[in-house]
Amino acid sequence: MAGGVVLISSSIVRPGNSNQSGRTKIHLTPFDLSLLQFDYPQRGLLFPKPDQDFHLISRLKASLSLALEIYFPFAGRLVKTDNLEDNTVSFFIDCDGSGARLNHAEAKSISVSDLLQPNGSVPDFIKHFFPADDLKSSDGVTEPLLVIQVTEMKDGVFIGYCYNHMVADGVSMWRFLHTWSKICSSGLASEHQPLALKGWFLDGIDYPIHIPVSDAKRPSPTSGELSAVPITKEKVFHFTKKNISELKAKANSEVGSSDMTISSLQAVAAHMWRSIIRHSGLRREGETHCKVVVDLRQRLNPPLENNCFGNMISTAPATTTVEELLDHGLGWAALQINKFVRSLTNESLKSFAEDWVSNVKNLKSGLGSRMVGDTLVVASSPRFDVYNNDFGWGKPIAVRSGPGNSINGKLVLFQGVEEGSVDVQTTVWSHVLVKLLADVEFTEHVTIA
Ligand SMILES: *[C@@H]1O[C@H](CO)[C@@H](O)[C@H](O)[C@H]1NC(C)=O
Ligand SMILES: *[C@@H]1O[C@H](CO)[C@@H](O)[C@H](O)[C@H]1NC(C)=O
Ligand SMILES: *[C@@H]1O[C@H](CO)[C@@H](O)[C@H](O)[C@H]1NC(C)=O
Ligand SMILES: *[C@@H]1O[C@H](CO)[C@@H](O)[C@H](O)[C@H]1NC(C)=O
């Protein structure tokens, strides 16, 4: 490792009760498989430093083992089978109790204030606080589906983790984290409902789904492509409760909606979309996309249980031209996002799934082109409960996402420390960031400490 971060140990943590006879297979839907070439999402929580006698690593490992008994899919592996008859491959998750990985690292010279810069800049060295850089979902065949790195800093602890997006989404991941932290702080695995798996909800679609061999191959960018990608920078923009309510009111008044059709999140996303695209140097006639990650549980009919475990997201884009986006106002942009979100109905999800199965496509493009910079991706949600995850020595101080899936226009939304506020961890090309910070139309609606 580098950047002042030293790896001390790395071990596999298995669920306490690896009872193989109840071994579950999880079949993958088109919504899962379209993430086959996505990087493992990386998130991390920053904590104060526990007392010496807390026995940090042994307690985290013991509680992780208990948490994996409940959340056993994280301890499984992806299995790939060859379908020789039609030159395709299929995948499923085998909950085989192989275990998750936990790395212990030290960054003795790095303090909390180095990581949390007052102006919201995210230092480049933060990438060393996240484990397993460059894992893609398809790597889950040999790699754990959950990898954790506990980094002891000078005056804090950072718990960074990454997970295979085909096994879980943010809703499921944060629930797991909450359970793990409760077990760690109490020392016991309290009574827990058995995990409700999402099950197969796509009547009329057979599993396992067949994917042409060539589409399932891991893409490897040429070194020429890599060196041509502009440098990205990350910054956390803070929206206070008041900033958000003003943006929401502005967006709704522009579309003439008295019943607040546009949500807070759509107003914030639209503000970021217009501002970033304004400075990305794209041709006015070119297309631009805003992909908001949407939880599908309540969009199906009948709906799935709110807390059912698995990956239940979709990310189809709101699309327009750069010209349309910039010539219209905030309300119009928010309405495009709103329309797309509302268009995700049981019916449209069913046709998406059917089309996908008959014509597997776009597996390699991942989140969008790293070169073009025409796409905004809005991931994670301020609804996820970040600050209530106390492992036994204090609540988190901050939350950050890692460098995976980085494109110009990656936004990761988290709840802010004060109630009702939102932090938007934003990845943009560095020349775009400079222009963004100088743009009054952008900065008047955010708080840059
Ligand atoms: C293992 O799980 C199966 C089915 O869930 C159960 O019938 C069996 O008693 C379990 N065995 C042990 C040793 O816990
Ligand atoms: C933010 O502050 C850090 C020091 O804390 C400084 O190195 C960095 O240049 C600042 N970034 C911006 C964009 O002002
Ligand atoms: C919702 O879609 C599923 C298939 O994806 C279908 O089985 C179900 O009947 C649909 N529900 C309604 C109410 O149409
Ligand atoms: C956003 O919040 C900051 C800090 O509270 C405030 O200074 C600024 O005026 C707010 N802007 C709007 C448009 O609400």
Coordinates of N, CA and C in Angstrom, one line a residue, residues 204-284:
G204 N -42.3 -15.4 -16.0 CA -42.1 -15.5 -17.4 C -40.7 -15.3 -17.9
I205 N -39.8 -15.1 -17.0 CA -38.4 -15.1 -17.4 C -37.6 -16.2 -16.8
D206 N -37.0 -17.1 -17.6 CA -36.3 -18.2 -17.0 C -34.9 -17.9 -16.5
Y207 N -34.5 -18.5 -15.4 CA -33.2 -18.4 -15.0 C -32.5 -19.7 -15.0
P208 N -31.2 -19.8 -15.0 CA -30.3 -18.7 -15.2 C -30.3 -18.0 -16.6
I209 N -30.0 -16.7 -16.6 CA -30.0 -16.0 -17.8 C -28.7 -16.3 -18.6
H210 N -28.8 -16.5 -19.9 CA -27.6 -16.8 -20.7 C -27.0 -15.5 -21.2
I211 N -25.7 -15.4 -21.0 CA -24.9 -14.2 -21.5 C -23.9 -14.6 -22.5
P212 N -23.8 -14.0 -23.7 CA -22.8 -14.4 -24.7 C -21.4 -14.3 -24.0
V213 N -20.6 -15.3 -24.3 CA -19.2 -15.3 -23.7 C -18.5 -14.0 -23.9
S214 N -18.6 -13.4 -25.1 CA -17.8 -12.2 -25.3 C -18.3 -11.0 -24.5
D215 N -19.6 -11.0 -24.1 CA -20.1 -9.9 -23.3 C -19.7 -10.1 -21.8
A216 N -19.4 -11.3 -21.4 CA -19.1 -11.5 -20.0 C -17.6 -11.3 -19.7
K217 N -16.8 -11.1 -20.7 CA -15.4 -10.9 -20.5 C -15.2 -9.5 -19.8
R218 N -14.2 -9.5 -18.9 CA -13.8 -8.3 -18.2 C -13.2 -7.3 -19.2
P219 N -13.7 -6.1 -19.3 CA -13.1 -5.2 -20.2 C -11.7 -4.7 -19.7
S220 N -10.7 -4.6 -20.6 CA -9.5 -4.0 -20.1 C -9.1 -2.8 -21.0
P221 N -9.2 -1.6 -20.4 CA -8.9 -0.4 -21.2 C -7.4 -0.5 -21.7
T222 N -7.2 0.0 -22.9 CA -5.8 0.1 -23.3 C -5.1 1.2 -22.5
S223 N -3.8 1.1 -22.5 CA -3.0 2.1 -21.7 C -3.2 3.5 -22.3
G224 N -3.4 3.6 -23.6 CA -3.6 4.8 -24.3 C -4.9 5.5 -23.8
E225 N -5.9 4.7 -23.7 CA -7.2 5.2 -23.1 C -7.0 5.8 -21.7
L226 N -6.3 5.0 -20.9 CA -6.1 5.3 -19.5 C -5.4 6.7 -19.4
S227 N -4.3 6.9 -20.2 CA -3.6 8.1 -20.0 C -4.3 9.3 -20.6
A228 N -5.3 9.1 -21.5 CA -6.0 10.2 -22.1 C -7.1 10.7 -21.2
V229 N -7.5 9.9 -20.1 CA -8.6 10.4 -19.3 C -8.2 11.5 -18.4
P230 N -8.9 12.7 -18.5 CA -8.5 13.8 -17.6 C -8.5 13.5 -16.2
I231 N -7.7 14.2 -15.4 CA -7.7 13.9 -13.9 C -9.0 14.4 -13.3
T232 N -9.5 13.5 -12.4 CA -10.7 13.9 -11.7 C -10.3 14.3 -10.3
K233 N -11.2 15.2 -9.7 CA -11.0 15.7 -8.3 C -12.3 15.4 -7.6
E234 N -12.2 15.3 -6.3 CA -13.4 15.1 -5.5 C -13.6 16.1 -4.5
K235 N -14.9 16.5 -4.3 CA -15.2 17.5 -3.3 C -16.6 17.2 -2.7
V236 N -16.8 17.4 -1.4 CA -18.0 17.2 -0.8 C -18.8 18.6 -0.7
F237 N -19.9 18.7 -1.4 CA -20.7 19.9 -1.3 C -21.8 19.6 -0.3
H238 N -22.0 20.6 0.6 CA -22.9 20.5 1.7 C -24.2 21.3 1.3
F239 N -25.3 20.7 1.4 CA -26.6 21.4 1.2 C -27.3 21.4 2.6
T240 N -27.5 22.6 3.1 CA -28.2 22.7 4.4 C -29.7 22.4 4.1
K241 N -30.5 22.2 5.2 CA -31.9 22.0 5.1 C -32.5 23.2 4.4
K242 N -32.0 24.4 4.7 CA -32.6 25.6 4.1 C -32.2 25.7 2.6
N243 N -30.9 25.4 2.3 CA -30.5 25.3 0.9 C -31.4 24.4 0.1
I244 N -31.7 23.2 0.6 CA -32.5 22.3 -0.1 C -34.0 22.7 -0.3
S245 N -34.5 23.3 0.8 CA -35.9 23.7 0.7 C -36.1 24.9 -0.3
E246 N -35.0 25.7 -0.4 CA -35.1 26.8 -1.4 C -35.0 26.3 -2.8
L247 N -34.1 25.3 -3.0 CA -33.9 24.7 -4.4 C -35.2 24.0 -4.8
K248 N -35.8 23.3 -3.8 CA -37.0 22.6 -4.1 C -38.2 23.6 -4.4
A249 N -38.3 24.6 -3.7 CA -39.3 25.6 -3.9 C -39.1 26.3 -5.3
K250 N -37.9 26.6 -5.6 CA -37.5 27.2 -6.9 C -37.9 26.3 -8.1
A251 N -37.5 25.0 -8.0 CA -37.8 24.0 -9.0 C -39.3 23.9 -9.2
N252 N -40.1 23.8 -8.1 CA -41.5 23.6 -8.2 C -42.2 24.8 -8.7
S253 N -41.7 26.0 -8.4 CA -42.4 27.2 -8.9 C -42.1 27.3 -10.4
E254 N -41.0 26.9 -10.8 CA -40.7 27.0 -12.3 C -41.5 26.1 -13.1
V255 N -41.9 25.0 -12.5 CA -42.8 24.1 -13.3 C -44.2 24.3 -13.0
G256 N -44.5 25.3 -12.2 CA -45.9 25.7 -11.9 C -46.6 24.6 -11.1
S257 N -45.8 23.9 -10.2 CA -46.4 22.9 -9.4 C -46.6 23.3 -8.0
S258 N -47.9 23.4 -7.6 CA -48.2 23.8 -6.2 C -48.1 22.6 -5.2
D259 N -48.2 21.4 -5.8 CA -48.2 20.3 -4.9 C -46.8 19.6 -4.7
M260 N -45.8 20.4 -5.1 CA -44.4 19.9 -4.8 C -44.1 18.6 -5.5
T261 N -44.4 18.6 -6.8 CA -44.1 17.4 -7.6 C -42.6 17.0 -7.6
I262 N -41.8 18.0 -7.6 CA -40.3 17.8 -7.6 C -39.9 17.6 -6.2
S263 N -39.2 16.5 -6.0 CA -38.7 16.2 -4.6 C -37.4 16.9 -4.3
S264 N -37.0 17.0 -3.1 CA -35.7 17.6 -2.7 C -34.6 17.0 -3.4
L265 N -34.6 15.7 -3.5 CA -33.4 15.0 -4.2 C -33.4 15.4 -5.7
Q266 N -34.6 15.4 -6.3 CA -34.6 15.8 -7.7 C -34.1 17.2 -8.0
A267 N -34.4 18.1 -7.0 CA -34.0 19.5 -7.2 C -32.5 19.6 -7.0
V268 N -31.9 18.9 -6.0 CA -30.5 18.9 -5.8 C -29.8 18.3 -7.1
A269 N -30.3 17.1 -7.5 CA -29.7 16.5 -8.7 C -29.7 17.4 -9.9
A270 N -30.8 18.0 -10.1 CA -31.0 18.9 -11.3 C -30.0 20.1 -11.2
H271 N -29.8 20.6 -10.0 CA -28.9 21.7 -9.8 C -27.5 21.3 -10.2
M272 N -27.1 20.1 -9.7 CA -25.8 19.6 -10.0 C -25.6 19.3 -11.5
W273 N -26.6 18.7 -12.1 CA -26.6 18.3 -13.5 C -26.3 19.5 -14.4
R274 N -27.1 20.6 -14.2 CA -27.0 21.8 -15.0 C -25.6 22.4 -14.8
S275 N -25.2 22.5 -13.5 CA -24.0 23.2 -13.2 C -22.8 22.5 -13.8
I276 N -22.7 21.1 -13.6 CA -21.6 20.4 -14.1 C -21.5 20.4 -15.6
I277 N -22.7 20.2 -16.3 CA -22.7 20.1 -17.7 C -22.3 21.5 -18.3
R278 N -22.8 22.6 -17.6 CA -22.4 23.9 -18.1 C -20.9 24.1 -18.3
H279 N -20.2 23.4 -17.5 CA -18.7 23.7 -17.5 C -17.9 22.5 -18.1
S280 N -18.6 21.5 -18.6 CA -17.9 20.3 -19.1 C -17.4 20.4 -20.6
G281 N -17.7 21.6 -21.2 CA -17.2 21.8 -22.5 C -17.7 20.9 -23.6
L282 N -19.0 20.5 -23.5 CA -19.6 19.6 -24.5 C -20.3 20.4 -25.6
R283 N -20.4 19.8 -26.7 CA -21.1 20.4 -27.9 C -22.6 20.6 -27.5
R284 N -23.1 21.7 -27.9 CA -24.5 22.0 -27.4 C -25.5 21.0 -28.0

